Amino acid sequence: AQSVSQHNHHVILSEAASLELGCNYSYGGTVNLFWYVQYPGQHLQLLLKYFSGDPLVKGIKGFEAEFIKSKFSFNLRKPSVQWSDTAEYFCAVTVTGGGNKLTFGTGTQLKVEL
Amino acid sequence: DGGITQSPKYLFRKEGQNVTLSCEQNLNHDAMYWYRQDPGQGLRLIYYSQIVNDFQKGDIAEGYSVSREKKESFPLTVTSAQKNPTAFYLCASSIASRAEAFFGQGTRLTVV
């Protein structure tokens, strides 16, 4: 069964700092990868996704992620964070042929300070 | 508006009582899911359904039951057998295979 690890549970940054959140998955086959965000009091929404092709994917609000197959990683990045990026971020994976079962990591709580 | 509706937003129940959480979607999605969210544990899959009249256990199905009699609806029952039912429950749906999931606003269940 697939699993997802997010190494940073809590991250605190100042505005304009760069962000990188780690995500590793364990599965040897073909995967589909996602980053979701949950802003305070709001529902979970998709930031970006990777199915195939260019391993560098761009999402909403200036976020991007890079799929590195050899490292089983899909780290989320943003060059300059804003106070409004304060939220909880979840990495998730589905396995091709696995019935679209979406498995999440434990989440990273990001706080951006002014 | 198209989307996923979970009701109610807050729910209180006495210990030992079964309770059913509602999830309705008008996105015409085939697949539907129930997750439980606890602080520091992320989202854990309870049950999922790929098509009507079929569903599979997720990672933490014990103490829960579901039904999928209609494409639009996927209610979750939290039974008295669930040892720690107080949690935030999220319903989601997706077009089957290789697609993003859309989430509802969630139901916060408190058992006292």
PDB file of C-alpha atoms in Angstrom:
ATOM      1  CA  ALA A   1       0.000   0.000   0.000  1.00  0.00           C
ATOM      2  CA  GLN A   2       1.157   3.497  -0.733  1.00  0.00           C
ATOM      3  CA  SER A   3       2.099   5.950   2.002  1.00  0.00           C
ATOM      4  CA  VAL A   4       3.102   9.600   2.151  1.00  0.00           C
ATOM      5  CA  SER A   5       5.542  11.321   4.504  1.00  0.00           C
ATOM      6  CA  GLN A   6       5.702  15.018   5.223  1.00  0.00           C
ATOM      7  CA  HIS A   7       8.743  15.795   7.317  1.00  0.00           C
ATOM      8  CA  ASN A   8       7.942  19.303   8.465  1.00  0.00           C
ATOM      9  CA  HIS A   9       4.967  19.426  10.787  1.00  0.00           C
ATOM     10  CA  HIS A  10       5.188  23.104  11.669  1.00  0.00           C
ATOM     11  CA  VAL A  11       6.979  25.800   9.700  1.00  0.00           C
ATOM     12  CA  ILE A  12       7.208  29.477  10.620  1.00  0.00           C
ATOM     13  CA  LEU A  13       8.489  31.974   8.058  1.00  0.00           C
ATOM     14  CA  SER A  14       8.660  35.699   7.660  1.00  0.00           C
ATOM     15  CA  GLU A  15       6.988  37.347   4.701  1.00  0.00           C
ATOM     16  CA  ALA A  16       9.093  37.229   1.519  1.00  0.00           C
ATOM     17  CA  ALA A  17      11.032  34.191   2.703  1.00  0.00           C
ATOM     18  CA  SER A  18      11.300  31.204   0.401  1.00  0.00           C
ATOM     19  CA  LEU A  19       9.348  28.057   1.146  1.00  0.00           C
ATOM     20  CA  GLU A  20      10.063  24.415   0.551  1.00  0.00           C
ATOM     21  CA  LEU A  21       7.891  21.692   2.073  1.00  0.00           C
ATOM     22  CA  GLY A  22       9.057  18.119   1.805  1.00  0.00           C
ATOM     23  CA  CYS A  23       6.939  15.211   0.597  1.00  0.00           C
ATOM     24  CA  ASN A  24       8.055  11.641   0.016  1.00  0.00           C
ATOM     25  CA  TYR A  25       5.931   8.715  -1.013  1.00  0.00           C
ATOM     26  CA  SER A  26       6.478   5.015  -0.919  1.00  0.00           C
ATOM     27  CA  TYR A  27       5.275   3.074  -3.933  1.00  0.00           C
ATOM     28  CA  GLY A  28       7.270   1.549  -6.745  1.00  0.00           C
ATOM     29  CA  GLY A  29       4.748   1.947  -9.534  1.00  0.00           C
ATOM     30  CA  THR A  30       3.204   4.837 -11.398  1.00  0.00           C
ATOM     31  CA  VAL A  31       1.804   7.523  -9.138  1.00  0.00           C
ATOM     32  CA  ASN A  32      -0.242  10.678  -9.408  1.00  0.00           C
ATOM     33  CA  LEU A  33       0.761  13.405  -6.965  1.00  0.00           C
ATOM     34  CA  PHE A  34      -1.131  16.293  -5.423  1.00  0.00           C
ATOM     35  CA  TRP A  35      -0.697  19.179  -3.035  1.00  0.00           C
ATOM     36  CA  TYR A  36      -3.788  20.427  -1.238  1.00  0.00           C
ATOM     37  CA  VAL A  37      -4.131  23.469   0.991  1.00  0.00           C
ATOM     38  CA  GLN A  38      -6.533  24.168   3.829  1.00  0.00           C
ATOM     39  CA  TYR A  39      -6.799  27.839   4.774  1.00  0.00           C
ATOM     40  CA  PRO A  40      -8.210  28.589   8.230  1.00  0.00           C
ATOM     41  CA  GLY A  41     -11.939  27.964   8.241  1.00  0.00           C
ATOM     42  CA  GLN A  42     -12.042  26.913   4.605  1.00  0.00           C
ATOM     43  CA  HIS A  43     -12.411  23.628   2.802  1.00  0.00           C
ATOM     44  CA  LEU A  44      -9.521  21.676   1.368  1.00  0.00           C
ATOM     45  CA  GLN A  45      -8.589  22.813  -2.133  1.00  0.00           C
ATOM     46  CA  LEU A  46      -6.142  21.705  -4.788  1.00  0.00           C
ATOM     47  CA  LEU A  47      -2.887  23.652  -5.205  1.00  0.00           C
ATOM     48  CA  LEU A  48      -1.343  21.599  -7.977  1.00  0.00           C
ATOM     49  CA  LYS A  49      -1.112  18.104  -9.406  1.00  0.00           C
ATOM     50  CA  TYR A  50       1.251  15.895 -11.351  1.00  0.00           C
ATOM     51  CA  PHE A  51       0.145  13.050 -13.588  1.00  0.00           C
ATOM     52  CA  SER A  52       2.872  12.796 -16.228  1.00  0.00           C
ATOM     53  CA  GLY A  53       5.148  14.886 -18.435  1.00  0.00           C
ATOM     54  CA  ASP A  54       7.177  17.842 -17.207  1.00  0.00           C
ATOM     55  CA  PRO A  55       8.194  17.019 -13.625  1.00  0.00           C
ATOM     56  CA  LEU A  56       8.068  20.685 -12.647  1.00  0.00           C
ATOM     57  CA  VAL A  57       4.445  21.658 -12.199  1.00  0.00           C
ATOM     58  CA  LYS A  58       3.041  25.066 -11.451  1.00  0.00           C
ATOM     59  CA  GLY A  59      -0.067  25.637  -9.412  1.00  0.00           C
ATOM     60  CA  ILE A  60      -2.149  28.467  -8.132  1.00  0.00           C
ATOM     61  CA  LYS A  61      -0.885  31.434  -6.115  1.00  0.00           C
ATOM     62  CA  GLY A  62       2.722  31.083  -7.276  1.00  0.00           C
ATOM     63  CA  PHE A  63       3.297  27.593  -5.906  1.00  0.00           C
ATOM     64  CA  GLU A  64       5.243  24.946  -7.785  1.00  0.00           C
ATOM     65  CA  ALA A  65       6.384  21.401  -7.124  1.00  0.00           C
ATOM     66  CA  GLU A  66       9.002  19.141  -8.602  1.00  0.00           C
ATOM     67  CA  PHE A  67       8.561  15.406  -9.050  1.00  0.00           C
ATOM     68  CA  ILE A  68      11.862  13.569  -8.616  1.00  0.00           C
ATOM     69  CA  LYS A  69      11.155   9.940  -9.346  1.00  0.00           C
ATOM     70  CA  SER A  70      14.545   8.670  -8.181  1.00  0.00           C
ATOM     71  CA  LYS A  71      13.973  10.236  -4.774  1.00  0.00           C
ATOM     72  CA  PHE A  72      10.250   9.417  -4.553  1.00  0.00           C
ATOM     73  CA  SER A  73       9.725  13.074  -3.755  1.00  0.00           C
ATOM     74  CA  PHE A  74       7.300  15.846  -4.675  1.00  0.00           C
ATOM     75  CA  ASN A  75       8.414  18.914  -2.753  1.00  0.00           C
ATOM     76  CA  LEU A  76       6.347  22.095  -2.749  1.00  0.00           C
ATOM     77  CA  ARG A  77       8.066  25.445  -3.291  1.00  0.00           C
ATOM     78  CA  LYS A  78       7.284  29.119  -3.371  1.00  0.00           C
ATOM     79  CA  PRO A  79       9.964  31.775  -3.888  1.00  0.00           C
ATOM     80  CA  SER A  80       8.381  34.420  -1.661  1.00  0.00           C
ATOM     81  CA  VAL A  81       5.597  33.675   0.819  1.00  0.00           C
ATOM     82  CA  GLN A  82       2.883  36.052   1.916  1.00  0.00           C
ATOM     83  CA  TRP A  83       0.965  36.330   5.166  1.00  0.00           C
ATOM     84  CA  SER A  84      -2.073  34.959   3.298  1.00  0.00           C
ATOM     85  CA  ASP A  85      -0.215  31.682   2.684  1.00  0.00           C
ATOM     86  CA  THR A  86      -0.722  30.772   6.319  1.00  0.00           C
ATOM     87  CA  ALA A  87      -2.511  27.433   6.087  1.00  0.00           C
ATOM     88  CA  GLU A  88      -2.091  23.694   6.403  1.00  0.00           C
ATOM     89  CA  TYR A  89      -0.588  21.927   3.395  1.00  0.00           C
ATOM     90  CA  PHE A  90      -1.149  18.289   2.513  1.00  0.00           C
ATOM     91  CA  CYS A  91       0.684  16.098   0.047  1.00  0.00           C
ATOM     92  CA  ALA A  92      -1.314  13.218  -1.439  1.00  0.00           C
ATOM     93  CA  VAL A  93      -0.845  10.353  -3.864  1.00  0.00           C
ATOM     94  CA  THR A  94      -2.928   7.994  -5.947  1.00  0.00           C
ATOM     95  CA  VAL A  95      -1.606   4.930  -7.640  1.00  0.00           C
ATOM     96  CA  THR A  96      -2.400   4.269 -11.267  1.00  0.00           C
ATOM     97  CA  GLY A  97      -4.600   1.211 -11.305  1.00  0.00           C
ATOM     98  CA  GLY A  98      -5.235   1.582  -7.587  1.00  0.00           C
ATOM     99  CA  GLY A  99      -8.849   2.633  -7.874  1.00  0.00           C
ATOM    100  CA  ASN A 100      -8.201   6.334  -7.339  1.00  0.00           C
ATOM    101  CA  LYS A 101      -7.636   5.830  -3.611  1.00  0.00           C
ATOM    102  CA  LEU A 102      -6.148   9.122  -2.431  1.00  0.00           C
ATOM    103  CA  THR A 103      -3.629   8.768   0.411  1.00  0.00           C
ATOM    104  CA  PHE A 104      -2.599  11.863   2.351  1.00  0.00           C
ATOM    105  CA  GLY A 105       0.425  12.825   4.382  1.00  0.00           C
ATOM    106  CA  THR A 106       0.069  14.163   7.912  1.00  0.00           C
ATOM    107  CA  GLY A 107       0.178  17.776   6.803  1.00  0.00           C
ATOM    108  CA  THR A 108       2.436  20.783   7.411  1.00  0.00           C
ATOM    109  CA  GLN A 109       1.140  23.776   9.298  1.00  0.00           C
ATOM    110  CA  LEU A 110       2.674  26.916   7.800  1.00  0.00           C
ATOM    111  CA  LYS A 111       2.571  30.225   9.638  1.00  0.00           C
ATOM    112  CA  VAL A 112       3.801  33.323   7.851  1.00  0.00           C
ATOM    113  CA  GLU A 113       4.625  36.268  10.075  1.00  0.00           C
ATOM    114  CA  LEU A 114       4.543  39.894   9.020  1.00  0.00           C
TER     115      LEU A 114
ATOM    116  CA  ASP B   1     -23.789  25.940  -7.579  1.00  0.00           C
ATOM    117  CA  GLY B   2     -21.909  22.729  -8.289  1.00  0.00           C
ATOM    118  CA  GLY B   3     -20.153  21.153  -5.394  1.00  0.00           C
ATOM    119  CA  ILE B   4     -20.214  18.903  -2.388  1.00  0.00           C
ATOM    120  CA  THR B   5     -22.544  19.559   0.504  1.00  0.00           C
ATOM    121  CA  GLN B   6     -21.965  18.123   3.925  1.00  0.00           C
ATOM    122  CA  SER B   7     -24.492  18.535   6.657  1.00  0.00           C
ATOM    123  CA  PRO B   8     -24.645  19.455   9.395  1.00  0.00           C
ATOM    124  CA  LYS B   9     -21.530  21.552   9.982  1.00  0.00           C
ATOM    125  CA  TYR B  10     -21.502  20.746  13.704  1.00  0.00           C
ATOM    126  CA  LEU B  11     -22.993  17.679  15.318  1.00  0.00           C
ATOM    127  CA  PHE B  12     -23.213  16.628  18.928  1.00  0.00           C
ATOM    128  CA  ARG B  13     -24.172  13.163  20.078  1.00  0.00           C
ATOM    129  CA  LYS B  14     -24.198  11.197  23.272  1.00  0.00           C
ATOM    130  CA  GLU B  15     -21.838   8.292  23.656  1.00  0.00           C
ATOM    131  CA  GLY B  16     -23.385   5.031  22.515  1.00  0.00           C
ATOM    132  CA  GLN B  17     -25.596   6.565  19.851  1.00  0.00           C
ATOM    133  CA  ASN B  18     -25.189   5.980  16.143  1.00  0.00           C
ATOM    134  CA  VAL B  19     -25.054   9.110  14.003  1.00  0.00           C
ATOM    135  CA  THR B  20     -25.239   9.582  10.231  1.00  0.00           C
ATOM    136  CA  LEU B  21     -23.330  12.299   8.389  1.00  0.00           C
ATOM    137  CA  SER B  22     -24.710  13.462   5.079  1.00  0.00           C
ATOM    138  CA  CYS B  23     -22.716  14.023   1.882  1.00  0.00           C
ATOM    139  CA  GLU B  24     -24.310  15.059  -1.408  1.00  0.00           C
ATOM    140  CA  GLN B  25     -22.599  16.045  -4.669  1.00  0.00           C
ATOM    141  CA  ASN B  26     -23.995  17.463  -7.896  1.00  0.00           C
ATOM    142  CA  LEU B  27     -20.768  17.210  -9.880  1.00  0.00           C
ATOM    143  CA  ASN B  28     -21.776  13.935 -11.542  1.00  0.00           C
ATOM    144  CA  HIS B  29     -18.663  12.308 -10.087  1.00  0.00           C
ATOM    145  CA  ASP B  30     -18.464   8.538  -9.946  1.00  0.00           C
ATOM    146  CA  ALA B  31     -16.131   8.256  -6.963  1.00  0.00           C
ATOM    147  CA  MET B  32     -16.828   9.432  -3.437  1.00  0.00           C
ATOM    148  CA  TYR B  33     -14.756   9.274  -0.270  1.00  0.00           C
ATOM    149  CA  TRP B  34     -14.943   9.777   3.477  1.00  0.00           C
ATOM    150  CA  TYR B  35     -11.930  10.973   5.437  1.00  0.00           C
ATOM    151  CA  ARG B  36     -11.346  11.666   9.070  1.00  0.00           C
ATOM    152  CA  GLN B  37      -9.040  14.561  10.010  1.00  0.00           C
ATOM    153  CA  ASP B  38      -7.351  14.663  13.405  1.00  0.00           C
ATOM    154  CA  PRO B  39      -4.658  17.174  14.460  1.00  0.00           C
ATOM    155  CA  GLY B  40      -1.204  15.918  13.529  1.00  0.00           C
ATOM    156  CA  GLN B  41      -2.526  12.868  11.700  1.00  0.00           C
ATOM    157  CA  GLY B  42      -3.590  14.338   8.388  1.00  0.00           C
ATOM    158  CA  LEU B  43      -6.525  12.833   6.551  1.00  0.00           C
ATOM    159  CA  ARG B  44      -7.182   9.146   6.949  1.00  0.00           C
ATOM    160  CA  LEU B  45      -9.451   7.284   4.557  1.00  0.00           C
ATOM    161  CA  ILE B  46     -12.500   5.633   6.108  1.00  0.00           C
ATOM    162  CA  TYR B  47     -14.452   4.339   3.097  1.00  0.00           C
ATOM    163  CA  TYR B  48     -14.581   5.018  -0.613  1.00  0.00           C
ATOM    164  CA  SER B  49     -16.899   4.163  -3.449  1.00  0.00           C
ATOM    165  CA  GLN B  50     -16.057   4.007  -7.137  1.00  0.00           C
ATOM    166  CA  ILE B  51     -19.584   3.360  -8.398  1.00  0.00           C
ATOM    167  CA  VAL B  52     -23.131   3.105  -7.131  1.00  0.00           C
ATOM    168  CA  ASN B  53     -23.907   0.095  -4.930  1.00  0.00           C
ATOM    169  CA  ASP B  54     -20.211  -0.615  -4.380  1.00  0.00           C
ATOM    170  CA  PHE B  55     -17.774   0.605  -1.729  1.00  0.00           C
ATOM    171  CA  GLN B  56     -14.489  -0.416  -0.160  1.00  0.00           C
ATOM    172  CA  LYS B  57     -12.969  -0.073   3.277  1.00  0.00           C
ATOM    173  CA  GLY B  58     -10.227   2.447   3.691  1.00  0.00           C
ATOM    174  CA  ASP B  59      -7.502   2.471   6.300  1.00  0.00           C
ATOM    175  CA  ILE B  60      -9.700   3.078   9.360  1.00  0.00           C
ATOM    176  CA  ALA B  61     -13.118   1.570   8.560  1.00  0.00           C
ATOM    177  CA  GLU B  62     -13.762  -0.074  11.930  1.00  0.00           C
ATOM    178  CA  GLY B  63     -16.769   1.437  13.671  1.00  0.00           C
ATOM    179  CA  TYR B  64     -18.093   3.079  10.510  1.00  0.00           C
ATOM    180  CA  SER B  65     -20.552   2.077   7.803  1.00  0.00           C
ATOM    181  CA  VAL B  66     -21.595   3.599   4.485  1.00  0.00           C
ATOM    182  CA  SER B  67     -24.071   3.131   1.663  1.00  0.00           C
ATOM    183  CA  ARG B  68     -24.072   4.231  -1.977  1.00  0.00           C
ATOM    184  CA  GLU B  69     -27.593   3.818  -3.271  1.00  0.00           C
ATOM    185  CA  LYS B  70     -27.445   6.916  -5.454  1.00  0.00           C
ATOM    186  CA  LYS B  71     -24.602   8.459  -7.406  1.00  0.00           C
ATOM    187  CA  GLU B  72     -25.079  11.803  -5.672  1.00  0.00           C
ATOM    188  CA  SER B  73     -25.143  10.564  -2.093  1.00  0.00           C
ATOM    189  CA  PHE B  74     -22.655   8.792   0.190  1.00  0.00           C
ATOM    190  CA  PRO B  75     -23.806   8.926   3.834  1.00  0.00           C
ATOM    191  CA  LEU B  76     -21.477   7.849   6.630  1.00  0.00           C
ATOM    192  CA  THR B  77     -22.751   6.281   9.837  1.00  0.00           C
ATOM    193  CA  VAL B  78     -20.561   6.509  12.905  1.00  0.00           C
ATOM    194  CA  THR B  79     -21.603   3.604  15.069  1.00  0.00           C
ATOM    195  CA  SER B  80     -21.286   3.094  18.794  1.00  0.00           C
ATOM    196  CA  ALA B  81     -18.462   0.656  18.031  1.00  0.00           C
ATOM    197  CA  GLN B  82     -16.163   3.518  17.005  1.00  0.00           C
ATOM    198  CA  LYS B  83     -13.884   4.011  20.011  1.00  0.00           C
ATOM    199  CA  ASN B  84     -12.974   7.633  19.422  1.00  0.00           C
ATOM    200  CA  PRO B  85     -15.587   9.221  17.167  1.00  0.00           C
ATOM    201  CA  THR B  86     -14.973  12.876  18.004  1.00  0.00           C
ATOM    202  CA  ALA B  87     -13.274  14.290  14.902  1.00  0.00           C
ATOM    203  CA  PHE B  88     -13.606  16.388  11.783  1.00  0.00           C
ATOM    204  CA  TYR B  89     -15.095  14.383   8.896  1.00  0.00           C
ATOM    205  CA  LEU B  90     -14.516  15.295   5.266  1.00  0.00           C
ATOM    206  CA  CYS B  91     -16.355  14.000   2.229  1.00  0.00           C
ATOM    207  CA  ALA B  92     -14.849  14.197  -1.251  1.00  0.00           C
ATOM    208  CA  SER B  93     -15.657  13.193  -4.790  1.00  0.00           C
ATOM    209  CA  SER B  94     -13.778  12.771  -8.060  1.00  0.00           C
ATOM    210  CA  ILE B  95     -14.196  11.590 -11.605  1.00  0.00           C
ATOM    211  CA  ALA B  96     -12.963   8.029 -11.432  1.00  0.00           C
ATOM    212  CA  SER B  97      -9.313   7.612 -12.325  1.00  0.00           C
ATOM    213  CA  ARG B  98      -6.512  10.176 -12.370  1.00  0.00           C
ATOM    214  CA  ALA B  99      -8.453  13.154 -11.203  1.00  0.00           C
ATOM    215  CA  GLU B 100      -8.348  15.620  -8.381  1.00  0.00           C
ATOM    216  CA  ALA B 101     -10.764  15.221  -5.527  1.00  0.00           C
ATOM    217  CA  PHE B 102     -13.142  17.982  -4.511  1.00  0.00           C
ATOM    218  CA  PHE B 103     -13.924  18.352  -0.845  1.00  0.00           C
ATOM    219  CA  GLY B 104     -16.905  19.432   1.176  1.00  0.00           C
ATOM    220  CA  GLN B 105     -16.748  21.866   4.083  1.00  0.00           C
ATOM    221  CA  GLY B 106     -16.690  19.070   6.614  1.00  0.00           C
ATOM    222  CA  THR B 107     -18.707  18.036   9.651  1.00  0.00           C
ATOM    223  CA  ARG B 108     -17.271  18.392  13.123  1.00  0.00           C
ATOM    224  CA  LEU B 109     -18.656  15.607  15.273  1.00  0.00           C
ATOM    225  CA  THR B 110     -18.433  15.797  19.046  1.00  0.00           C
ATOM    226  CA  VAL B 111     -19.474  12.833  21.139  1.00  0.00           C
ATOM    227  CA  VAL B 112     -20.055  13.539  24.800  1.00  0.00           C
TER     228      VAL B 112
END
